[in-house]
Coordinates of C-alpha atoms and ligand atoms in Angstrom, one line a residue:
M1 CA -15.6 13.0 17.1
S2 CA -12.8 11.7 14.9
T3 CA -9.6 11.3 16.9
L4 CA -7.4 10.1 14.1
V5 CA -4.8 12.8 13.9
Y6 CA -3.2 13.0 10.6
Q7 CA -3.3 15.1 7.5
F8 CA -3.6 14.2 3.9
E9 CA -4.2 15.7 0.6
E10 CA -6.0 14.2 -2.3
I11 CA -3.7 13.1 -5.1
A12 CA -4.4 12.9 -8.8
P13 CA -3.1 10.2 -11.2
R14 CA 0.1 11.1 -13.0
E15 CA -0.2 11.4 -16.8
L16 CA 1.3 8.7 -18.9
K17 CA 4.5 9.9 -20.5
P18 CA 4.5 10.1 -24.3
G19 CA 5.7 7.0 -26.1
L20 CA 4.5 4.6 -23.4
T21 CA 1.7 3.4 -25.7
E22 CA 4.1 2.6 -28.4
L23 CA 6.3 0.0 -26.7
D24 CA 7.8 -3.0 -28.5
G25 CA 5.7 -6.0 -27.8
I26 CA 3.6 -4.4 -25.1
S27 CA 0.4 -3.0 -26.7
R28 CA -1.4 0.3 -26.1
A29 CA -4.4 -1.7 -24.9
T30 CA -2.2 -3.3 -22.2
I31 CA -0.8 0.0 -21.0
E32 CA -4.3 1.4 -20.9
A33 CA -5.4 -1.6 -18.8
H34 CA -2.6 -0.8 -16.3
Y35 CA -3.5 2.8 -16.3
K36 CA -7.2 2.2 -15.6
L37 CA -6.3 0.1 -12.6
Y38 CA -3.8 2.8 -11.5
Q39 CA -6.5 5.5 -11.7
G40 CA -8.7 3.3 -9.6
Y41 CA -6.0 2.9 -6.9
V42 CA -5.5 6.7 -6.7
N43 CA -9.3 7.2 -6.3
K44 CA -9.4 4.4 -3.7
R45 CA -6.5 5.9 -1.7
N46 CA -8.2 9.2 -1.5
E47 CA -11.5 7.6 -0.6
I48 CA -10.0 5.4 2.2
L49 CA -8.1 8.3 3.8
T50 CA -11.4 10.3 3.8
K51 CA -13.1 7.3 5.5
L52 CA -10.3 6.9 8.0
A53 CA -10.4 10.5 9.0
A54 CA -14.1 10.0 9.8
V55 CA -13.7 7.0 12.1
D56 CA -14.8 7.8 15.6
L57 CA -12.2 6.3 17.9
S58 CA -14.2 7.0 21.0
A59 CA -16.2 3.9 20.1
A60 CA -12.9 2.0 20.0
N61 CA -14.0 -1.6 20.3
Q62 CA -16.4 -1.2 17.6
V63 CA -14.1 0.5 15.1
Y64 CA -11.0 -1.7 15.3
S65 CA -12.2 -4.1 12.6
E66 CA -13.1 -1.1 10.5
V67 CA -9.7 0.5 11.0
R68 CA -8.0 -2.8 10.2
A69 CA -10.0 -3.2 7.0
L70 CA -9.4 0.4 5.8
K71 CA -5.7 0.2 6.6
V72 CA -5.2 -3.1 4.8
E73 CA -7.1 -1.8 1.8
L74 CA -5.0 1.4 1.9
S75 CA -1.8 -0.6 1.6
F76 CA -3.2 -2.4 -1.4
A77 CA -4.2 0.9 -3.1
V78 CA -1.0 2.7 -2.2
G79 CA 1.0 -0.3 -3.4
G80 CA -0.9 -0.2 -6.7
I81 CA 0.0 3.5 -7.1
K82 CA 3.7 3.3 -6.2
N83 CA 4.4 0.1 -8.2
H84 CA 2.6 1.4 -11.3
E85 CA 4.4 4.8 -11.1
I86 CA 7.7 3.0 -11.2
Y87 CA 6.5 0.7 -13.9
F88 CA 5.3 3.5 -16.2
E89 CA 8.3 5.7 -15.6
H90 CA 11.0 3.2 -16.4
L91 CA 9.5 1.8 -19.5
G92 CA 10.0 3.4 -22.9
G93 CA 13.7 2.7 -23.3
D94 CA 15.8 0.3 -25.4
G95 CA 16.5 -2.4 -22.7
G96 CA 19.8 -4.1 -23.1
D97 CA 22.5 -4.4 -20.5
P98 CA 22.2 -1.8 -17.6
D99 CA 24.9 0.9 -17.9
G100 CA 26.1 3.7 -15.6
Q101 CA 25.9 3.3 -11.9
I102 CA 23.0 0.8 -12.0
G103 CA 25.2 -1.3 -14.3
T104 CA 28.0 -1.2 -11.8
L105 CA 25.7 -2.1 -8.9
I106 CA 24.1 -5.0 -10.8
Q107 CA 27.6 -6.3 -11.8
R108 CA 28.7 -6.1 -8.2
D109 CA 25.7 -7.6 -6.5
F110 CA 24.7 -10.2 -9.1
G111 CA 28.0 -11.0 -10.9
S112 CA 26.7 -10.0 -14.3
S113 CA 23.7 -8.4 -16.0
A114 CA 22.8 -11.9 -17.4
A115 CA 22.6 -13.3 -13.9
W116 CA 20.5 -10.4 -12.7
R117 CA 18.2 -10.8 -15.6
S118 CA 17.7 -14.5 -15.1
D119 CA 17.2 -14.1 -11.3
L120 CA 14.6 -11.3 -11.9
K121 CA 12.9 -13.4 -14.5
A122 CA 12.7 -16.4 -12.2
T123 CA 11.3 -14.1 -9.5
G124 CA 8.7 -12.8 -11.9
M125 CA 7.7 -16.3 -12.9
A126 CA 7.5 -17.3 -9.3
G127 CA 5.5 -14.4 -8.0
R128 CA 1.8 -13.7 -8.4
G129 CA 1.8 -10.0 -8.9
W130 CA 5.2 -8.2 -8.8
A131 CA 8.9 -8.7 -8.7
W132 CA 11.3 -5.9 -7.7
T133 CA 15.0 -5.1 -7.9
A134 CA 15.5 -3.0 -4.8
Y135 CA 18.4 -1.5 -2.9
D136 CA 18.4 -2.5 0.7
W137 CA 20.0 0.3 2.7
D138 CA 20.8 -1.9 5.7
E139 CA 22.4 -4.7 3.7
G140 CA 23.9 -2.2 1.3
R141 CA 23.1 -4.2 -1.9
L142 CA 20.5 -4.9 -4.6
F143 CA 18.2 -7.9 -4.4
N144 CA 15.3 -9.2 -6.4
Y145 CA 12.3 -9.5 -4.2
V146 CA 9.0 -11.3 -4.9
G147 CA 5.5 -9.8 -4.4
D148 CA 2.3 -11.8 -4.6
T149 CA 0.2 -8.7 -4.5
Q150 CA 1.1 -5.1 -4.6
N151 CA 1.1 -4.9 -0.8
T152 CA 3.1 -8.1 -0.2
F153 CA 6.0 -8.5 0.7
P154 CA 7.6 -5.1 1.0
I155 CA 11.1 -4.9 2.7
W156 CA 11.5 -2.0 5.0
N157 CA 14.2 0.5 4.2
A158 CA 14.7 -0.8 0.7
T159 CA 14.2 1.3 -2.4
P160 CA 12.7 -0.3 -5.5
L161 CA 14.5 0.5 -8.7
V162 CA 12.9 -2.0 -11.1
A163 CA 9.2 -3.0 -10.7
L164 CA 8.1 -5.9 -12.9
D165 CA 4.3 -6.3 -13.0
V166 CA 3.4 -9.9 -13.6
Y167 CA -0.3 -9.7 -12.9
E168 CA -2.3 -11.3 -15.7
H169 CA -3.4 -7.9 -17.0
A170 CA 0.3 -7.2 -17.8
Y171 CA 0.6 -9.9 -20.4
F172 CA -2.6 -11.7 -21.3
L173 CA -3.7 -9.4 -24.1
D174 CA -0.3 -9.6 -25.8
F175 CA 1.2 -13.0 -24.9
Q176 CA -1.8 -15.0 -23.6
T177 CA -0.4 -17.4 -21.1
D178 CA 3.3 -16.9 -22.1
R179 CA 4.4 -14.8 -19.1
A180 CA 8.1 -15.5 -19.9
A181 CA 7.8 -13.9 -23.3
Y182 CA 6.2 -10.8 -21.7
I183 CA 9.1 -10.6 -19.1
D184 CA 11.5 -10.6 -22.0
A185 CA 9.5 -7.8 -23.7
F186 CA 9.5 -5.8 -20.4
L187 CA 13.3 -6.1 -20.1
D188 CA 13.6 -5.0 -23.8
N189 CA 11.7 -1.8 -23.0
L190 CA 13.5 -0.8 -19.8
D191 CA 14.9 2.7 -19.7
W192 CA 18.2 2.5 -17.8
G193 CA 18.6 6.2 -18.0
V194 CA 15.5 6.6 -15.8
V195 CA 16.8 4.0 -13.3
N196 CA 20.2 5.8 -13.2
D197 CA 18.4 9.0 -12.4
W198 CA 16.8 7.4 -9.4
V199 CA 20.1 5.9 -8.2
G200 CA 21.5 9.4 -8.3
K201 CA 18.4 11.1 -6.8
Y202 CA 18.2 8.7 -3.9
G203 CA 22.0 8.9 -3.3
I204 CA 22.5 5.1 -3.5
P205 CA 26.3 4.7 -2.9
K206 CA 28.6 2.8 -5.2
Ligands
FE2_301 FE1 -0.5 -3.3 -13.8

């Protein structure tokens, strides 16, 4: 019956790390709002993959629209998972200027940490859902990319190292409409040690 050949395992939401609900300027209620959405995306991802596995491709013409809908929805759910896992993991620090290897990369590719910060902030103000600092393996450099939703607009072969959530749920409770103040608070809570661990783990070259 089903001819979609792939395997998948159900995944479970990661636990929030301790201290994440005690950030400066970003409240527990806001982190809980993100987490609730994140749990929903994990459930959705599992559900969509189950549905995809049950699609009967022998009725091809009838199922293309269903396959399309499920796969687009999957990209939204998976984006919501990946982006939030980066977001949760790299908050809980003291912000400030990036140090270590990420500091060197930012200095090289943006000229200064202040220039990186203002470019990321502008990108976050311009986007509708996300802004990312990512390393593009083909171009061999960092860049701040804009995302309207969590599944737009990924760059292939680039690795996100900073994920700035600018959806309304990220700031409205704490800052009402002042998204810029929220972005400052986000930057003040970044944990550069975590980002440097990723730079090392992924083998991003100097
Ligand atoms: Fe969020």
